[in-house]
Amino acid sequence: MQRSAPRLTRILACAAVPVMLVVAGCSSDSDGKSEAKPESSASTAATGTAPEATPSEKPVEPAKYTKLPEPCKAISAKTIEELVPDVKDKAGTPGKSSDVTSRGSCSWNGLEDKGVDGSQYRWLDISVLRYDSEQSLGSGEKRAQDSYAKEVAKVKASEGATQVKTSPAKGVGQDATAIAYGLKKTGEDFRYAAIVTRAENTVITVSFNGAGYAGADTPASSELMEGTVKATKEAVAAVAAANK
């Protein structure tokens, strides 16, 4: 009975203090000591290790070009008159675009009447695409590279095209491909020369074609390609100038 007195006294004392203290200091009826389990944070501090942090996603590089020139002004009036004699509209015919900051196009055509020597028809057009850098889609330059490859494939696959020939085009942008082919339409043999080029985060396609009517000779592919190169260089320079 004497041994139970201290124990009874301890139990009564614990009953008089708040519950939280009872749990902390009176959970043992043997020697008054309690064992506490270490929390996870304490364990982390003891071992000196922490969960690995998820690395942040690397931001894409900003696009170099943020503007496009007016497509109908990307090729000089002098060059237009040189390539398209008797052009119907020197100012060109702009294509429709829902976003002129990202895409645009323009075309010119003309029929030069040479009397008994027949007539020469010419058509010149340009399209310009610009790509912004987007975290979910990649950099503007990478997106332009992908678009460039698609545009080259599209020109090469022109419906009805024959004798398609491709070659690198030097001196016009980071990437450039020259494409020449023939096409029969309106009863005449047309010759086409096109250059698809990538300049930073833009893709420019210039197409120049022609035919001889009423007995006139079909224009030479080399002549058309020479004009296409000149027009393409001016278009690439116009894009750079628009972003100065």
JSON list of C-alpha atoms in Angstrom, two decimals:
[
{"chain": "A", "resi": 1, "resn": "MET", "atom": "CA", "xyz": [0.00, 0.00, 0.00]},
{"chain": "A", "resi": 2, "resn": "GLN", "atom": "CA", "xyz": [2.85, 2.38, 0.65]},
{"chain": "A", "resi": 3, "resn": "ARG", "atom": "CA", "xyz": [4.26, 1.81, -2.84]},
{"chain": "A", "resi": 4, "resn": "SER", "atom": "CA", "xyz": [0.93, 2.77, -4.47]},
{"chain": "A", "resi": 5, "resn": "ALA", "atom": "CA", "xyz": [0.72, 6.15, -2.74]},
{"chain": "A", "resi": 6, "resn": "PRO", "atom": "CA", "xyz": [3.30, 7.91, -4.93]},
{"chain": "A", "resi": 7, "resn": "ARG", "atom": "CA", "xyz": [1.64, 6.51, -8.03]},
{"chain": "A", "resi": 8, "resn": "LEU", "atom": "CA", "xyz": [-1.80, 7.70, -6.93]},
{"chain": "A", "resi": 9, "resn": "THR", "atom": "CA", "xyz": [-0.41, 11.13, -6.13]},
{"chain": "A", "resi": 10, "resn": "ARG", "atom": "CA", "xyz": [1.11, 11.32, -9.62]},
{"chain": "A", "resi": 11, "resn": "ILE", "atom": "CA", "xyz": [-2.16, 10.37, -11.33]},
{"chain": "A", "resi": 12, "resn": "LEU", "atom": "CA", "xyz": [-4.10, 13.03, -9.39]},
{"chain": "A", "resi": 13, "resn": "ALA", "atom": "CA", "xyz": [-1.51, 15.66, -10.30]},
{"chain": "A", "resi": 14, "resn": "CYS", "atom": "CA", "xyz": [-1.79, 14.82, -13.95]},
{"chain": "A", "resi": 15, "resn": "ALA", "atom": "CA", "xyz": [-5.55, 15.09, -13.81]},
{"chain": "A", "resi": 16, "resn": "ALA", "atom": "CA", "xyz": [-5.24, 18.70, -12.68]},
{"chain": "A", "resi": 17, "resn": "VAL", "atom": "CA", "xyz": [-3.18, 19.93, -15.71]},
{"chain": "A", "resi": 18, "resn": "PRO", "atom": "CA", "xyz": [-4.30, 20.49, -19.35]},
{"chain": "A", "resi": 19, "resn": "VAL", "atom": "CA", "xyz": [-4.72, 17.48, -21.58]},
{"chain": "A", "resi": 20, "resn": "MET", "atom": "CA", "xyz": [-1.76, 18.40, -23.83]},
{"chain": "A", "resi": 21, "resn": "LEU", "atom": "CA", "xyz": [0.56, 18.37, -20.82]},
{"chain": "A", "resi": 22, "resn": "VAL", "atom": "CA", "xyz": [-0.86, 15.08, -19.74]},
{"chain": "A", "resi": 23, "resn": "VAL", "atom": "CA", "xyz": [0.01, 13.59, -23.08]},
{"chain": "A", "resi": 24, "resn": "ALA", "atom": "CA", "xyz": [3.50, 15.07, -23.02]},
{"chain": "A", "resi": 25, "resn": "GLY", "atom": "CA", "xyz": [4.50, 14.43, -19.41]},
{"chain": "A", "resi": 26, "resn": "CYS", "atom": "CA", "xyz": [2.18, 11.82, -17.97]},
{"chain": "A", "resi": 27, "resn": "SER", "atom": "CA", "xyz": [1.93, 9.20, -20.64]},
{"chain": "A", "resi": 28, "resn": "SER", "atom": "CA", "xyz": [4.16, 6.82, -18.70]},
{"chain": "A", "resi": 29, "resn": "ASP", "atom": "CA", "xyz": [3.25, 5.44, -15.34]},
{"chain": "A", "resi": 30, "resn": "SER", "atom": "CA", "xyz": [6.59, 3.77, -14.84]},
{"chain": "A", "resi": 31, "resn": "ASP", "atom": "CA", "xyz": [9.37, 6.32, -14.55]},
{"chain": "A", "resi": 32, "resn": "GLY", "atom": "CA", "xyz": [7.81, 9.61, -15.71]},
{"chain": "A", "resi": 33, "resn": "LYS", "atom": "CA", "xyz": [9.78, 9.59, -18.96]},
{"chain": "A", "resi": 34, "resn": "SER", "atom": "CA", "xyz": [8.25, 9.48, -22.47]},
{"chain": "A", "resi": 35, "resn": "GLU", "atom": "CA", "xyz": [9.64, 8.55, -25.84]},
{"chain": "A", "resi": 36, "resn": "ALA", "atom": "CA", "xyz": [8.89, 11.01, -28.68]},
{"chain": "A", "resi": 37, "resn": "LYS", "atom": "CA", "xyz": [9.06, 9.92, -32.33]},
{"chain": "A", "resi": 38, "resn": "PRO", "atom": "CA", "xyz": [11.15, 12.30, -34.50]},
{"chain": "A", "resi": 39, "resn": "GLU", "atom": "CA", "xyz": [9.19, 14.19, -37.16]},
{"chain": "A", "resi": 40, "resn": "SER", "atom": "CA", "xyz": [10.16, 14.02, -40.85]},
{"chain": "A", "resi": 41, "resn": "SER", "atom": "CA", "xyz": [11.51, 17.58, -40.83]},
{"chain": "A", "resi": 42, "resn": "ALA", "atom": "CA", "xyz": [13.75, 16.75, -37.89]},
{"chain": "A", "resi": 43, "resn": "SER", "atom": "CA", "xyz": [14.94, 13.66, -39.71]},
{"chain": "A", "resi": 44, "resn": "THR", "atom": "CA", "xyz": [15.75, 15.71, -42.81]},
{"chain": "A", "resi": 45, "resn": "ALA", "atom": "CA", "xyz": [17.72, 18.18, -40.73]},
{"chain": "A", "resi": 46, "resn": "ALA", "atom": "CA", "xyz": [19.62, 15.36, -39.06]},
{"chain": "A", "resi": 47, "resn": "THR", "atom": "CA", "xyz": [20.62, 13.67, -42.30]},
{"chain": "A", "resi": 48, "resn": "GLY", "atom": "CA", "xyz": [21.32, 16.92, -44.11]},
{"chain": "A", "resi": 49, "resn": "THR", "atom": "CA", "xyz": [19.36, 15.85, -47.20]},
{"chain": "A", "resi": 50, "resn": "ALA", "atom": "CA", "xyz": [16.28, 17.42, -48.81]},
{"chain": "A", "resi": 51, "resn": "PRO", "atom": "CA", "xyz": [13.92, 16.40, -51.63]},
{"chain": "A", "resi": 52, "resn": "GLU", "atom": "CA", "xyz": [15.22, 17.28, -55.09]},
{"chain": "A", "resi": 53, "resn": "ALA", "atom": "CA", "xyz": [13.62, 20.44, -56.52]},
{"chain": "A", "resi": 54, "resn": "THR", "atom": "CA", "xyz": [12.05, 20.25, -59.97]},
{"chain": "A", "resi": 55, "resn": "PRO", "atom": "CA", "xyz": [14.28, 22.27, -62.31]},
{"chain": "A", "resi": 56, "resn": "SER", "atom": "CA", "xyz": [12.57, 25.28, -63.82]},
{"chain": "A", "resi": 57, "resn": "GLU", "atom": "CA", "xyz": [11.85, 25.13, -67.56]},
{"chain": "A", "resi": 58, "resn": "LYS", "atom": "CA", "xyz": [14.45, 27.00, -69.57]},
{"chain": "A", "resi": 59, "resn": "PRO", "atom": "CA", "xyz": [12.87, 29.98, -71.34]},
{"chain": "A", "resi": 60, "resn": "VAL", "atom": "CA", "xyz": [13.13, 30.06, -75.14]},
{"chain": "A", "resi": 61, "resn": "GLU", "atom": "CA", "xyz": [15.18, 32.73, -76.85]},
{"chain": "A", "resi": 62, "resn": "PRO", "atom": "CA", "xyz": [13.18, 35.76, -78.04]},
{"chain": "A", "resi": 63, "resn": "ALA", "atom": "CA", "xyz": [12.54, 36.05, -81.77]},
{"chain": "A", "resi": 64, "resn": "LYS", "atom": "CA", "xyz": [14.92, 38.39, -83.59]},
{"chain": "A", "resi": 65, "resn": "TYR", "atom": "CA", "xyz": [12.37, 39.91, -85.95]},
{"chain": "A", "resi": 66, "resn": "THR", "atom": "CA", "xyz": [9.19, 41.36, -84.49]},
{"chain": "A", "resi": 67, "resn": "LYS", "atom": "CA", "xyz": [7.86, 43.09, -87.62]},
{"chain": "A", "resi": 68, "resn": "LEU", "atom": "CA", "xyz": [7.22, 42.42, -91.29]},
{"chain": "A", "resi": 69, "resn": "PRO", "atom": "CA", "xyz": [7.50, 44.90, -94.16]},
{"chain": "A", "resi": 70, "resn": "GLU", "atom": "CA", "xyz": [4.49, 45.57, -96.34]},
{"chain": "A", "resi": 71, "resn": "PRO", "atom": "CA", "xyz": [4.73, 42.68, -98.84]},
{"chain": "A", "resi": 72, "resn": "CYS", "atom": "CA", "xyz": [3.88, 44.90, -101.81]},
{"chain": "A", "resi": 73, "resn": "LYS", "atom": "CA", "xyz": [6.82, 47.16, -100.87]},
{"chain": "A", "resi": 74, "resn": "ALA", "atom": "CA", "xyz": [9.30, 44.38, -100.13]},
{"chain": "A", "resi": 75, "resn": "ILE", "atom": "CA", "xyz": [10.42, 44.39, -103.79]},
{"chain": "A", "resi": 76, "resn": "SER", "atom": "CA", "xyz": [11.40, 47.68, -105.39]},
{"chain": "A", "resi": 77, "resn": "ALA", "atom": "CA", "xyz": [9.29, 49.28, -108.11]},
{"chain": "A", "resi": 78, "resn": "LYS", "atom": "CA", "xyz": [12.32, 49.24, -110.41]},
{"chain": "A", "resi": 79, "resn": "THR", "atom": "CA", "xyz": [12.69, 45.48, -110.06]},
{"chain": "A", "resi": 80, "resn": "ILE", "atom": "CA", "xyz": [8.97, 44.95, -110.60]},
{"chain": "A", "resi": 81, "resn": "GLU", "atom": "CA", "xyz": [9.07, 46.87, -113.89]},
{"chain": "A", "resi": 82, "resn": "GLU", "atom": "CA", "xyz": [12.16, 44.94, -114.94]},
{"chain": "A", "resi": 83, "resn": "LEU", "atom": "CA", "xyz": [10.72, 41.50, -114.21]},
{"chain": "A", "resi": 84, "resn": "VAL", "atom": "CA", "xyz": [7.10, 42.16, -115.18]},
{"chain": "A", "resi": 85, "resn": "PRO", "atom": "CA", "xyz": [6.94, 44.32, -118.32]},
{"chain": "A", "resi": 86, "resn": "ASP", "atom": "CA", "xyz": [3.63, 46.13, -118.85]},
{"chain": "A", "resi": 87, "resn": "VAL", "atom": "CA", "xyz": [2.64, 45.27, -115.28]},
{"chain": "A", "resi": 88, "resn": "LYS", "atom": "CA", "xyz": [-1.05, 45.88, -114.65]},
{"chain": "A", "resi": 89, "resn": "ASP", "atom": "CA", "xyz": [-0.61, 47.44, -111.23]},
{"chain": "A", "resi": 90, "resn": "LYS", "atom": "CA", "xyz": [2.84, 48.62, -110.13]},
{"chain": "A", "resi": 91, "resn": "ALA", "atom": "CA", "xyz": [1.61, 48.81, -106.53]},
{"chain": "A", "resi": 92, "resn": "GLY", "atom": "CA", "xyz": [0.82, 45.10, -106.57]},
{"chain": "A", "resi": 93, "resn": "THR", "atom": "CA", "xyz": [-2.19, 43.15, -105.36]},
{"chain": "A", "resi": 94, "resn": "PRO", "atom": "CA", "xyz": [-1.95, 42.34, -101.64]},
{"chain": "A", "resi": 95, "resn": "GLY", "atom": "CA", "xyz": [-3.23, 39.01, -100.39]},
{"chain": "A", "resi": 96, "resn": "LYS", "atom": "CA", "xyz": [-5.71, 38.78, -97.55]},
{"chain": "A", "resi": 97, "resn": "SER", "atom": "CA", "xyz": [-4.29, 38.27, -94.06]},
{"chain": "A", "resi": 98, "resn": "SER", "atom": "CA", "xyz": [-5.93, 38.03, -90.66]},
{"chain": "A", "resi": 99, "resn": "ASP", "atom": "CA", "xyz": [-2.66, 39.03, -88.98]},
{"chain": "A", "resi": 100, "resn": "VAL", "atom": "CA", "xyz": [-0.38, 41.32, -90.98]},
{"chain": "A", "resi": 101, "resn": "THR", "atom": "CA", "xyz": [2.30, 41.13, -88.28]},
{"chain": "A", "resi": 102, "resn": "SER", "atom": "CA", "xyz": [2.74, 37.39, -88.89]},
{"chain": "A", "resi": 103, "resn": "ARG", "atom": "CA", "xyz": [1.93, 36.83, -92.57]},
{"chain": "A", "resi": 104, "resn": "GLY", "atom": "CA", "xyz": [1.44, 38.69, -95.81]},
{"chain": "A", "resi": 105, "resn": "SER", "atom": "CA", "xyz": [1.65, 38.32, -99.59]},
{"chain": "A", "resi": 106, "resn": "CYS", "atom": "CA", "xyz": [1.56, 40.31, -102.80]},
{"chain": "A", "resi": 107, "resn": "SER", "atom": "CA", "xyz": [1.51, 39.61, -106.55]},
{"chain": "A", "resi": 108, "resn": "TRP", "atom": "CA", "xyz": [2.13, 41.38, -109.86]},
{"chain": "A", "resi": 109, "resn": "ASN", "atom": "CA", "xyz": [1.35, 40.30, -113.43]},
{"chain": "A", "resi": 110, "resn": "GLY", "atom": "CA", "xyz": [1.58, 41.71, -116.89]},
{"chain": "A", "resi": 111, "resn": "LEU", "atom": "CA", "xyz": [1.30, 40.80, -120.59]},
{"chain": "A", "resi": 112, "resn": "GLU", "atom": "CA", "xyz": [3.76, 42.42, -122.97]},
{"chain": "A", "resi": 113, "resn": "ASP", "atom": "CA", "xyz": [2.43, 42.51, -126.54]},
{"chain": "A", "resi": 114, "resn": "LYS", "atom": "CA", "xyz": [5.21, 42.17, -129.10]},
{"chain": "A", "resi": 115, "resn": "GLY", "atom": "CA", "xyz": [2.99, 42.28, -132.16]},
{"chain": "A", "resi": 116, "resn": "VAL", "atom": "CA", "xyz": [3.83, 39.65, -134.76]},
{"chain": "A", "resi": 117, "resn": "ASP", "atom": "CA", "xyz": [6.37, 38.18, -132.37]},
{"chain": "A", "resi": 118, "resn": "GLY", "atom": "CA", "xyz": [3.62, 37.22, -129.95]},
{"chain": "A", "resi": 119, "resn": "SER", "atom": "CA", "xyz": [3.27, 38.18, -126.30]},
{"chain": "A", "resi": 120, "resn": "GLN", "atom": "CA", "xyz": [5.15, 37.51, -123.12]},
{"chain": "A", "resi": 121, "resn": "TYR", "atom": "CA", "xyz": [3.29, 36.89, -119.86]},
{"chain": "A", "resi": 122, "resn": "ARG", "atom": "CA", "xyz": [4.91, 37.24, -116.44]},
{"chain": "A", "resi": 123, "resn": "TRP", "atom": "CA", "xyz": [3.69, 36.67, -112.90]},
{"chain": "A", "resi": 124, "resn": "LEU", "atom": "CA", "xyz": [5.65, 37.46, -109.74]},
{"chain": "A", "resi": 125, "resn": "ASP", "atom": "CA", "xyz": [4.48, 36.84, -106.19]},
{"chain": "A", "resi": 126, "resn": "ILE", "atom": "CA", "xyz": [5.90, 36.93, -102.68]},
{"chain": "A", "resi": 127, "resn": "SER", "atom": "CA", "xyz": [4.75, 35.55, -99.34]},
{"chain": "A", "resi": 128, "resn": "VAL", "atom": "CA", "xyz": [6.29, 36.30, -95.96]},
{"chain": "A", "resi": 129, "resn": "LEU", "atom": "CA", "xyz": [5.73, 34.39, -92.71]},
{"chain": "A", "resi": 130, "resn": "ARG", "atom": "CA", "xyz": [7.01, 35.39, -89.27]},
{"chain": "A", "resi": 131, "resn": "TYR", "atom": "CA", "xyz": [7.13, 33.22, -86.14]},
{"chain": "A", "resi": 132, "resn": "ASP", "atom": "CA", "xyz": [7.23, 34.38, -82.51]},
{"chain": "A", "resi": 133, "resn": "SER", "atom": "CA", "xyz": [8.99, 32.48, -79.74]},
{"chain": "A", "resi": 134, "resn": "GLU", "atom": "CA", "xyz": [6.53, 30.62, -77.51]},
{"chain": "A", "resi": 135, "resn": "GLN", "atom": "CA", "xyz": [7.39, 28.51, -74.49]},
{"chain": "A", "resi": 136, "resn": "SER", "atom": "CA", "xyz": [5.05, 25.70, -75.54]},
{"chain": "A", "resi": 137, "resn": "LEU", "atom": "CA", "xyz": [6.05, 25.74, -79.23]},
{"chain": "A", "resi": 138, "resn": "GLY", "atom": "CA", "xyz": [9.73, 26.66, -79.19]},
{"chain": "A", "resi": 139, "resn": "SER", "atom": "CA", "xyz": [11.82, 29.56, -80.42]},
{"chain": "A", "resi": 140, "resn": "GLY", "atom": "CA", "xyz": [10.78, 31.62, -83.41]},
{"chain": "A", "resi": 141, "resn": "GLU", "atom": "CA", "xyz": [13.88, 30.49, -85.28]},
{"chain": "A", "resi": 142, "resn": "LYS", "atom": "CA", "xyz": [13.14, 26.80, -84.69]},
{"chain": "A", "resi": 143, "resn": "ARG", "atom": "CA", "xyz": [9.53, 27.26, -85.77]},
{"chain": "A", "resi": 144, "resn": "ALA", "atom": "CA", "xyz": [10.73, 29.05, -88.92]},
{"chain": "A", "resi": 145, "resn": "GLN", "atom": "CA", "xyz": [13.10, 26.17, -89.68]},
{"chain": "A", "resi": 146, "resn": "ASP", "atom": "CA", "xyz": [10.19, 23.73, -89.54]},
{"chain": "A", "resi": 147, "resn": "SER", "atom": "CA", "xyz": [8.04, 26.00, -91.71]},
{"chain": "A", "resi": 148, "resn": "TYR", "atom": "CA", "xyz": [10.87, 26.43, -94.21]},
{"chain": "A", "resi": 149, "resn": "ALA", "atom": "CA", "xyz": [11.09, 22.67, -94.78]},
{"chain": "A", "resi": 150, "resn": "LYS", "atom": "CA", "xyz": [7.33, 22.47, -95.26]},
{"chain": "A", "resi": 151, "resn": "GLU", "atom": "CA", "xyz": [7.28, 25.35, -97.75]},
{"chain": "A", "resi": 152, "resn": "VAL", "atom": "CA", "xyz": [10.04, 23.76, -99.83]},
{"chain": "A", "resi": 153, "resn": "ALA", "atom": "CA", "xyz": [8.12, 20.48, -99.92]},
{"chain": "A", "resi": 154, "resn": "LYS", "atom": "CA", "xyz": [4.92, 22.31, -100.88]},
{"chain": "A", "resi": 155, "resn": "VAL", "atom": "CA", "xyz": [6.52, 24.08, -103.85]},
{"chain": "A", "resi": 156, "resn": "LYS", "atom": "CA", "xyz": [8.15, 20.87, -105.05]},
{"chain": "A", "resi": 157, "resn": "ALA", "atom": "CA", "xyz": [4.76, 19.15, -104.90]},
{"chain": "A", "resi": 158, "resn": "SER", "atom": "CA", "xyz": [2.95, 21.81, -106.99]},
{"chain": "A", "resi": 159, "resn": "GLU", "atom": "CA", "xyz": [0.10, 20.14, -108.86]},
{"chain": "A", "resi": 160, "resn": "GLY", "atom": "CA", "xyz": [0.99, 19.36, -112.45]},
{"chain": "A", "resi": 161, "resn": "ALA", "atom": "CA", "xyz": [4.66, 20.30, -112.03]},
{"chain": "A", "resi": 162, "resn": "THR", "atom": "CA", "xyz": [7.11, 18.54, -114.36]},
{"chain": "A", "resi": 163, "resn": "GLN", "atom": "CA", "xyz": [10.89, 18.36, -114.53]},
{"chain": "A", "resi": 164, "resn": "VAL", "atom": "CA", "xyz": [11.24, 19.61, -110.94]},
{"chain": "A", "resi": 165, "resn": "LYS", "atom": "CA", "xyz": [14.80, 20.58, -110.07]},
{"chain": "A", "resi": 166, "resn": "THR", "atom": "CA", "xyz": [16.11, 21.86, -106.75]},
{"chain": "A", "resi": 167, "resn": "SER", "atom": "CA", "xyz": [19.41, 23.37, -105.70]},
{"chain": "A", "resi": 168, "resn": "PRO", "atom": "CA", "xyz": [20.81, 25.43, -102.81]},
{"chain": "A", "resi": 169, "resn": "ALA", "atom": "CA", "xyz": [20.43, 29.18, -103.22]},
{"chain": "A", "resi": 170, "resn": "LYS", "atom": "CA", "xyz": [23.39, 31.02, -101.75]},
{"chain": "A", "resi": 171, "resn": "GLY", "atom": "CA", "xyz": [23.52, 34.51, -100.36]},
{"chain": "A", "resi": 172, "resn": "VAL", "atom": "CA", "xyz": [19.86, 34.79, -99.39]},
{"chain": "A", "resi": 173, "resn": "GLY", "atom": "CA", "xyz": [19.22, 34.06, -95.71]},
{"chain": "A", "resi": 174, "resn": "GLN", "atom": "CA", "xyz": [20.38, 31.27, -93.41]},
{"chain": "A", "resi": 175, "resn": "ASP", "atom": "CA", "xyz": [18.61, 28.57, -95.46]},
{"chain": "A", "resi": 176, "resn": "ALA", "atom": "CA", "xyz": [17.51, 28.85, -99.08]},
{"chain": "A", "resi": 177, "resn": "THR", "atom": "CA", "xyz": [16.38, 26.44, -101.78]},
{"chain": "A", "resi": 178, "resn": "ALA", "atom": "CA", "xyz": [15.84, 27.22, -105.46]},
{"chain": "A", "resi": 179, "resn": "ILE", "atom": "CA", "xyz": [13.16, 25.21, -107.26]},
{"chain": "A", "resi": 180, "resn": "ALA", "atom": "CA", "xyz": [12.56, 25.19, -111.02]},
{"chain": "A", "resi": 181, "resn": "TYR", "atom": "CA", "xyz": [9.82, 23.33, -112.87]},
{"chain": "A", "resi": 182, "resn": "GLY", "atom": "CA", "xyz": [7.49, 23.36, -115.85]},
{"chain": "A", "resi": 183, "resn": "LEU", "atom": "CA", "xyz": [3.71, 23.49, -115.91]},
{"chain": "A", "resi": 184, "resn": "LYS", "atom": "CA", "xyz": [1.15, 23.22, -118.70]},
{"chain": "A", "resi": 185, "resn": "LYS", "atom": "CA", "xyz": [-1.87, 25.54, -118.41]},
{"chain": "A", "resi": 186, "resn": "THR", "atom": "CA", "xyz": [-4.14, 27.56, -120.67]},
{"chain": "A", "resi": 187, "resn": "GLY", "atom": "CA", "xyz": [-2.67, 25.54, -123.50]},
{"chain": "A", "resi": 188, "resn": "GLU", "atom": "CA", "xyz": [0.80, 27.00, -123.02]},
{"chain": "A", "resi": 189, "resn": "ASP", "atom": "CA", "xyz": [4.05, 25.82, -121.49]},
{"chain": "A", "resi": 190, "resn": "PHE", "atom": "CA", "xyz": [4.84, 27.82, -118.36]},
{"chain": "A", "resi": 191, "resn": "ARG", "atom": "CA", "xyz": [8.21, 27.96, -116.67]},
{"chain": "A", "resi": 192, "resn": "TYR", "atom": "CA", "xyz": [8.47, 28.51, -112.92]},
{"chain": "A", "resi": 193, "resn": "ALA", "atom": "CA", "xyz": [11.34, 29.63, -110.73]},
{"chain": "A", "resi": 194, "resn": "ALA", "atom": "CA", "xyz": [10.89, 29.82, -106.97]},
{"chain": "A", "resi": 195, "resn": "ILE", "atom": "CA", "xyz": [13.13, 30.42, -103.97]},
{"chain": "A", "resi": 196, "resn": "VAL", "atom": "CA", "xyz": [12.16, 29.56, -100.41]},
{"chain": "A", "resi": 197, "resn": "THR", "atom": "CA", "xyz": [14.42, 31.16, -97.85]},
{"chain": "A", "resi": 198, "resn": "ARG", "atom": "CA", "xyz": [14.61, 31.45, -94.06]},
{"chain": "A", "resi": 199, "resn": "ALA", "atom": "CA", "xyz": [15.90, 34.67, -92.57]},
{"chain": "A", "resi": 200, "resn": "GLU", "atom": "CA", "xyz": [16.09, 34.25, -88.77]},
{"chain": "A", "resi": 201, "resn": "ASN", "atom": "CA", "xyz": [12.47, 33.69, -87.65]},
{"chain": "A", "resi": 202, "resn": "THR", "atom": "CA", "xyz": [10.88, 34.50, -91.02]},
{"chain": "A", "resi": 203, "resn": "VAL", "atom": "CA", "xyz": [10.23, 32.41, -94.13]},
{"chain": "A", "resi": 204, "resn": "ILE", "atom": "CA", "xyz": [10.06, 34.13, -97.52]},
{"chain": "A", "resi": 205, "resn": "THR", "atom": "CA", "xyz": [8.85, 32.50, -100.73]},
{"chain": "A", "resi": 206, "resn": "VAL", "atom": "CA", "xyz": [9.29, 34.28, -104.07]},
{"chain": "A", "resi": 207, "resn": "SER", "atom": "CA", "xyz": [7.83, 32.71, -107.21]},
{"chain": "A", "resi": 208, "resn": "PHE", "atom": "CA", "xyz": [8.33, 33.99, -110.75]},
{"chain": "A", "resi": 209, "resn": "ASN", "atom": "CA", "xyz": [6.78, 32.38, -113.80]},
{"chain": "A", "resi": 210, "resn": "GLY", "atom": "CA", "xyz": [6.06, 33.16, -117.42]},
{"chain": "A", "resi": 211, "resn": "ALA", "atom": "CA", "xyz": [4.94, 31.89, -120.81]},
{"chain": "A", "resi": 212, "resn": "GLY", "atom": "CA", "xyz": [5.04, 32.92, -124.45]},
{"chain": "A", "resi": 213, "resn": "TYR", "atom": "CA", "xyz": [1.72, 33.45, -126.24]},
{"chain": "A", "resi": 214, "resn": "ALA", "atom": "CA", "xyz": [0.84, 33.63, -129.93]},
{"chain": "A", "resi": 215, "resn": "GLY", "atom": "CA", "xyz": [4.05, 31.99, -131.04]},
{"chain": "A", "resi": 216, "resn": "ALA", "atom": "CA", "xyz": [6.41, 33.72, -128.63]},
{"chain": "A", "resi": 217, "resn": "ASP", "atom": "CA", "xyz": [9.17, 31.64, -127.08]},
{"chain": "A", "resi": 218, "resn": "THR", "atom": "CA", "xyz": [8.82, 30.17, -123.60]},
{"chain": "A", "resi": 219, "resn": "PRO", "atom": "CA", "xyz": [11.10, 32.06, -121.20]},
{"chain": "A", "resi": 220, "resn": "ALA", "atom": "CA", "xyz": [14.29, 30.28, -120.18]},
{"chain": "A", "resi": 221, "resn": "SER", "atom": "CA", "xyz": [14.46, 28.82, -116.69]},
{"chain": "A", "resi": 222, "resn": "SER", "atom": "CA", "xyz": [17.81, 30.52, -116.08]},
{"chain": "A", "resi": 223, "resn": "GLU", "atom": "CA", "xyz": [16.34, 33.92, -116.92]},
{"chain": "A", "resi": 224, "resn": "LEU", "atom": "CA", "xyz": [13.43, 33.42, -114.52]},
{"chain": "A", "resi": 225, "resn": "MET", "atom": "CA", "xyz": [15.69, 32.17, -111.73]},
{"chain": "A", "resi": 226, "resn": "GLU", "atom": "CA", "xyz": [18.01, 35.15, -112.10]},
{"chain": "A", "resi": 227, "resn": "GLY", "atom": "CA", "xyz": [15.04, 37.46, -111.58]},
{"chain": "A", "resi": 228, "resn": "THR", "atom": "CA", "xyz": [13.84, 35.39, -108.61]},
{"chain": "A", "resi": 229, "resn": "VAL", "atom": "CA", "xyz": [17.22, 35.66, -106.90]},
{"chain": "A", "resi": 230, "resn": "LYS", "atom": "CA", "xyz": [17.19, 39.44, -107.28]},
{"chain": "A", "resi": 231, "resn": "ALA", "atom": "CA", "xyz": [13.66, 39.78, -105.90]},
{"chain": "A", "resi": 232, "resn": "THR", "atom": "CA", "xyz": [14.43, 37.43, -102.99]},
{"chain": "A", "resi": 233, "resn": "LYS", "atom": "CA", "xyz": [17.51, 39.39, -101.93]},
{"chain": "A", "resi": 234, "resn": "GLU", "atom": "CA", "xyz": [15.45, 42.58, -101.87]},
{"chain": "A", "resi": 235, "resn": "ALA", "atom": "CA", "xyz": [12.72, 40.89, -99.79]},
{"chain": "A", "resi": 236, "resn": "VAL", "atom": "CA", "xyz": [15.24, 39.59, -97.23]},
{"chain": "A", "resi": 237, "resn": "ALA", "atom": "CA", "xyz": [16.75, 43.06, -96.96]},
{"chain": "A", "resi": 238, "resn": "ALA", "atom": "CA", "xyz": [13.29, 44.58, -96.53]},
{"chain": "A", "resi": 239, "resn": "VAL", "atom": "CA", "xyz": [12.57, 42.31, -93.56]},
{"chain": "A", "resi": 240, "resn": "ALA", "atom": "CA", "xyz": [15.84, 43.34, -91.89]},
{"chain": "A", "resi": 241, "resn": "ALA", "atom": "CA", "xyz": [15.17, 47.02, -92.59]},
{"chain": "A", "resi": 242, "resn": "ALA", "atom": "CA", "xyz": [11.68, 46.82, -91.07]},
{"chain": "A", "resi": 243, "resn": "ASN", "atom": "CA", "xyz": [13.21, 45.70, -87.77]},
{"chain": "A", "resi": 244, "resn": "LYS", "atom": "CA", "xyz": [15.91, 48.37, -87.39]}
]
